[in-house]
Coordinates of C-alpha atoms and ligand atoms in Angstrom, one line a residue:
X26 CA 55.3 -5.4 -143.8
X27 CA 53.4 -2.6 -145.9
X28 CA 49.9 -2.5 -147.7
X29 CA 49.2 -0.7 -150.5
X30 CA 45.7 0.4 -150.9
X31 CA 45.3 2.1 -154.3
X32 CA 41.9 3.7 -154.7
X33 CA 41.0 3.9 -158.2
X34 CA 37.3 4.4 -158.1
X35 CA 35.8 6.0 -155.1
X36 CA 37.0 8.6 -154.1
X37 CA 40.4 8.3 -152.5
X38 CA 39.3 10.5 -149.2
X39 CA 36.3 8.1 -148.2
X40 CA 38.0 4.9 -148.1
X41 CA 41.0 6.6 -146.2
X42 CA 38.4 7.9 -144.3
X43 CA 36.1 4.7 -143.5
X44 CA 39.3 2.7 -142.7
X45 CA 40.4 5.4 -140.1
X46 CA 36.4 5.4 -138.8
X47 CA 36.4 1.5 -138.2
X48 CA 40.0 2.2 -136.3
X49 CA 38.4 4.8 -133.7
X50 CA 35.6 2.4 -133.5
X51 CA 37.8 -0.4 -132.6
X52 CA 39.9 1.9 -130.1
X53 CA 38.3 5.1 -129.2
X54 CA 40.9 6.4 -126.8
X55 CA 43.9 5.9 -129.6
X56 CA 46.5 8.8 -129.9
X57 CA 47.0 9.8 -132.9
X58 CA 49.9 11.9 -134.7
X59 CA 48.6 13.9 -137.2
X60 CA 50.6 15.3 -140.5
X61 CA 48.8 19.0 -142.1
X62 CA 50.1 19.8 -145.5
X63 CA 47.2 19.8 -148.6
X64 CA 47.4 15.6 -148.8
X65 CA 44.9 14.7 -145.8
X66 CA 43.1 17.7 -146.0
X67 CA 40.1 15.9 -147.6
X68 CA 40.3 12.8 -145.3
X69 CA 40.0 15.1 -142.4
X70 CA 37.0 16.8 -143.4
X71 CA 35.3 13.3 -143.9
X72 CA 36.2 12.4 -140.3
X73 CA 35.3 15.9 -139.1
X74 CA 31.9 15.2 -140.8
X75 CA 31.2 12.4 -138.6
X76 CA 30.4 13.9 -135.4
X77 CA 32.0 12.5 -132.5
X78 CA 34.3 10.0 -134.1
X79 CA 37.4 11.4 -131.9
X80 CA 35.8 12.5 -129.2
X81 CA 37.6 10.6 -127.0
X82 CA 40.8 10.4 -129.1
X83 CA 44.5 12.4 -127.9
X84 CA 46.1 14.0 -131.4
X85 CA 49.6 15.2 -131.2
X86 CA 50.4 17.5 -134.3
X87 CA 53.0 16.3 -136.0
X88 CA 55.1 19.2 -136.7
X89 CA 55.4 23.1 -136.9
X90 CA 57.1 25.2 -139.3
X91 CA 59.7 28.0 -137.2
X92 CA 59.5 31.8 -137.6
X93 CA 56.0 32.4 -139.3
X94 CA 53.8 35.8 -138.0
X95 CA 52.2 35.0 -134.9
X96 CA 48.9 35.3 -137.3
X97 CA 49.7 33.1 -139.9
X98 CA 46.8 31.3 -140.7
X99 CA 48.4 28.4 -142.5
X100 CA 50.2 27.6 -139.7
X101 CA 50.6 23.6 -139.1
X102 CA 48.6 24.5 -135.8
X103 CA 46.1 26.3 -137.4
X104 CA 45.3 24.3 -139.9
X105 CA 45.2 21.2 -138.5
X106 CA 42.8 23.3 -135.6
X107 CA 40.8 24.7 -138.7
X108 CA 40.5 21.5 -140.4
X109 CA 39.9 18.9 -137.6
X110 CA 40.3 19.8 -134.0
X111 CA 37.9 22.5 -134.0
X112 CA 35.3 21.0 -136.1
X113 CA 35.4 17.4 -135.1
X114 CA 36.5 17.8 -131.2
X115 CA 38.7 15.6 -129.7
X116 CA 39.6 14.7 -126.0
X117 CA 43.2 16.2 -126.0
X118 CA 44.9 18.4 -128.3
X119 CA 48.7 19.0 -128.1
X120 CA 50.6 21.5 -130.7
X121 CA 53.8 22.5 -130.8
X122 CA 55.3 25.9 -129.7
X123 CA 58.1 26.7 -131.9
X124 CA 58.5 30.6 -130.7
X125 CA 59.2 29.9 -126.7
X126 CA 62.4 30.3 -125.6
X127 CA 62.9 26.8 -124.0
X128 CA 62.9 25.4 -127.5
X129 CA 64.4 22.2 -126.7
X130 CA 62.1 21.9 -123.0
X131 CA 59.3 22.0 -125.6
X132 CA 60.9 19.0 -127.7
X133 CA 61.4 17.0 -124.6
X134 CA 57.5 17.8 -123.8
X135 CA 56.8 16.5 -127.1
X136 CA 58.2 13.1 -126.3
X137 CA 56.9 13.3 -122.8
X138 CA 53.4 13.6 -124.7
X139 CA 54.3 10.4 -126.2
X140 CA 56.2 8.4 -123.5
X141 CA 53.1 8.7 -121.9
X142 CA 50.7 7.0 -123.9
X143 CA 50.4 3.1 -123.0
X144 CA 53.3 1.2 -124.0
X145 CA 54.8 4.8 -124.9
X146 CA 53.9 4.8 -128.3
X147 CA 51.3 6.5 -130.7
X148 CA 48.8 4.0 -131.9
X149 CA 48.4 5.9 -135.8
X150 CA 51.1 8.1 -137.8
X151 CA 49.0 9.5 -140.2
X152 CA 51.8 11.0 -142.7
X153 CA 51.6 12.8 -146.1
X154 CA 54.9 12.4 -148.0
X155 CA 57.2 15.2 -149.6
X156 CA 58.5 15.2 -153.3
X157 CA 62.8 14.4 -151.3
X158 CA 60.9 11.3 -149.2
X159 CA 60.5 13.4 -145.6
X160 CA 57.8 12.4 -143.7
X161 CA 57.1 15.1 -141.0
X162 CA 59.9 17.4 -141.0
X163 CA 62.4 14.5 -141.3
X164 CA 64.1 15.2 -144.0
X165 CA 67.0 13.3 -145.8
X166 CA 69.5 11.9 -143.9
X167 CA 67.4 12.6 -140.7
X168 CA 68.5 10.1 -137.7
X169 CA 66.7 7.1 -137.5
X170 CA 65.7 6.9 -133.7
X171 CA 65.6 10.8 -133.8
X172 CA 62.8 12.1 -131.0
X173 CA 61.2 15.5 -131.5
X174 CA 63.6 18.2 -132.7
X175 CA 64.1 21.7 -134.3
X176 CA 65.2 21.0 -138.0
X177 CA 66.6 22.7 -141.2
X178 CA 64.4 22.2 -144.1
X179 CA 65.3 20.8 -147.5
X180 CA 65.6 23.3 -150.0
X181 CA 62.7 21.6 -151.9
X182 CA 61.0 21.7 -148.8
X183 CA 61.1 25.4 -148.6
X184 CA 60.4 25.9 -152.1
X185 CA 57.4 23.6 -151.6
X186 CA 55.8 25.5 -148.7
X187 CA 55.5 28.6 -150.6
X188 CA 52.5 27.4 -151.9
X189 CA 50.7 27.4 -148.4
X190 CA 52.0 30.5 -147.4
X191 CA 52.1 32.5 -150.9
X192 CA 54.5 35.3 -150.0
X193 CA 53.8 35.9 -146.4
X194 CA 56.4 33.6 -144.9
X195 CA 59.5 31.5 -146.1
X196 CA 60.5 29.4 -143.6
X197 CA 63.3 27.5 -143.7
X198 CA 63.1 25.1 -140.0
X199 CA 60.7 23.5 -138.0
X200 CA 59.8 21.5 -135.5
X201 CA 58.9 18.0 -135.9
X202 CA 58.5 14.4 -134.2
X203 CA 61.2 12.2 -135.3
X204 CA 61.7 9.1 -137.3
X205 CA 62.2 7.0 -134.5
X206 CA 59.0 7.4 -132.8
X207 CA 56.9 7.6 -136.4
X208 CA 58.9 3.9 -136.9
X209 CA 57.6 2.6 -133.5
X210 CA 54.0 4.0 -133.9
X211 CA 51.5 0.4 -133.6
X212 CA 50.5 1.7 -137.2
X213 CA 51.1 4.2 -139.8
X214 CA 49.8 5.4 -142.7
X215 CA 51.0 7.6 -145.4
X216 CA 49.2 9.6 -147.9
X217 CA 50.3 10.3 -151.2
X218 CA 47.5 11.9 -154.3
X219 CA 48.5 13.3 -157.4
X220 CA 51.0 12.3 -160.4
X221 CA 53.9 15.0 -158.3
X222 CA 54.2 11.9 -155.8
X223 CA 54.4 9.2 -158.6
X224 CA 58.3 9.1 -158.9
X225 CA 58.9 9.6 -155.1
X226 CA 56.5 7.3 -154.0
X227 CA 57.8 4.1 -156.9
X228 CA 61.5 5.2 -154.7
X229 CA 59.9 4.3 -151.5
X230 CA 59.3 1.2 -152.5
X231 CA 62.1 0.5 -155.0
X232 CA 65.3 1.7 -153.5
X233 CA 67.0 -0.4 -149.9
X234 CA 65.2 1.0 -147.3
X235 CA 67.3 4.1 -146.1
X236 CA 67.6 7.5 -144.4
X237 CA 68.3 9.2 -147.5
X238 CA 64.6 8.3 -148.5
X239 CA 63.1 8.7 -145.3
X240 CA 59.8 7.2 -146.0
X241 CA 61.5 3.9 -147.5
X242 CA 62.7 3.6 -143.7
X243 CA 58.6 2.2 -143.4
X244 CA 59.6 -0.3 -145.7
X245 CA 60.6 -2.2 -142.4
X246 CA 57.7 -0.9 -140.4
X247 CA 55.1 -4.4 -139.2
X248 CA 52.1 -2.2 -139.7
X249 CA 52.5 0.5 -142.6
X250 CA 49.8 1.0 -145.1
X251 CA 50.3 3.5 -147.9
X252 CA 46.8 5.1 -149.2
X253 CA 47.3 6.0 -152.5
X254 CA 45.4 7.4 -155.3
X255 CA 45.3 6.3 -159.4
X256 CA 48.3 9.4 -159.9
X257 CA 50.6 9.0 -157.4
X258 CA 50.6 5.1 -157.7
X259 CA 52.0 5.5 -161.4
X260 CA 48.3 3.7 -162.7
X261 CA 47.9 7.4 -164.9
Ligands
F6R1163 C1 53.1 18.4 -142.9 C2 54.1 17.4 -143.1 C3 54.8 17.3 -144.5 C4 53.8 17.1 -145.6 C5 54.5 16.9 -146.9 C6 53.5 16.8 -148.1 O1 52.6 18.3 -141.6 O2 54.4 16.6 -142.3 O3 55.7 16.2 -144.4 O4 53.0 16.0 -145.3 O5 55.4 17.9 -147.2 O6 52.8 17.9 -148.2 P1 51.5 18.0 -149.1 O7 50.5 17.1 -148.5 O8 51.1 19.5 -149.0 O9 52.0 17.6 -150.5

């Protein structure tokens, strides 16, 4: 079953951000995979204002884009480091290392990561949602019980991260956690602002739940809430 929180007043960040505080409150230890992209950015700074509030919380980052300079600051890693990890602390960090060799030894880590948590699941997907429906690097058509893998991108994808990366890098794969352990997480949320996510996000809900539209796939999900602001709700 999914809620739909539409924040129309307040401002959309805090009451992401007060719901996820009264979560860590409830279960400090939860682990937590953890989307970058510009959508959360706000949210996190709110929880990385609140000293503490994962300090004894495991964050998995939820995915990596392939073949950026090794000093590529908007790295998924980096942000998410710049953003939240650094400044807020938490009790384990675990990234993902798309240059080594072993590729697929790292994927298998990453579900290691996850197998190991109790009853082998994450307790929160925290997911921002692209413009095609991919949630992490799942893109159209991605598997349903797909586990951490190297992936192409969507060409809107790739068009779409230009705007992190302005010029540096163009990359066109990635790593990312599947759909089948974001669909088995206790709880997930996905974050959508502005009017560019109107038309996706009225699909999500509107079309048969399927893995062309990978996000409608949570229309199936027991514990799915969808934090969404005046704009991309279709209210403006
Ligand atoms: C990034 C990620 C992507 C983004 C999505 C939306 O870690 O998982 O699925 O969440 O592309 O990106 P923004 O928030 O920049 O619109």
């Amino acid at each position: 079953m999914e809620r739909v929180v539409t924040v129309p007043g307040a401002p959309w960040c805090a009451a992401v951000a007060g719901r996820w505080l009264e979560l860590l409150d409830a279960r400090p230890v939860a682990r937590l995979c953890l989307a970058t992209g510009s959508t959360p950015l706000p949210v996190y700074a709110r929880i990385a204002e609140a000293h503490g509030a994962l300090g004894a919380a495991s964050v998995l980052l939820l995915d990596e884009f392939g073949d950026l300079p090794a000093d590529e600051p908007e790295s998924c890693d980096r942000v998410l480091r710049r953003s939240l990890i650094d400044p807020a602390g938490v009790a384990d960090y675990r990234s993902i290392s798309v240059g080594t060799p072993d590729l697929d030894g790292e994927c298998r880590a990453v579900d290691g990561w996850i197998d190991t948590g109790p009853g082998g699941c994450l307790d929160l997907a925290v997911l921002g949602l692209g413009v095609n429906g991919h949630v992490g690097m799942n893109e159209p058509g991605s598997p349903v019980d797909g586990r951490t893998a190297r992936v192409e991108l969507a060409a809107s994808t790739i068009a779409s991260a230009q705007r992190y990366f302005e010029g540096r890098a163009r990359p066109t794969w990635g790593v990312t956690v599947g759909l089948g352990d974001l669909l088995a997480a206790r709880e997930v949320w996905v974050l959508a602002t502005g009017r560019d996510k109107a038309t996706i996000v009225a699909r999500c809900f509107e079309s048969p739940a399927t893995a062309e539209v990978p996000a409608s796939l949570l229309q199936d999900h027991p514990n799915c809430t969808w934090w969404l602001d005046k704009p991309s709700a279709g209210l403006t």
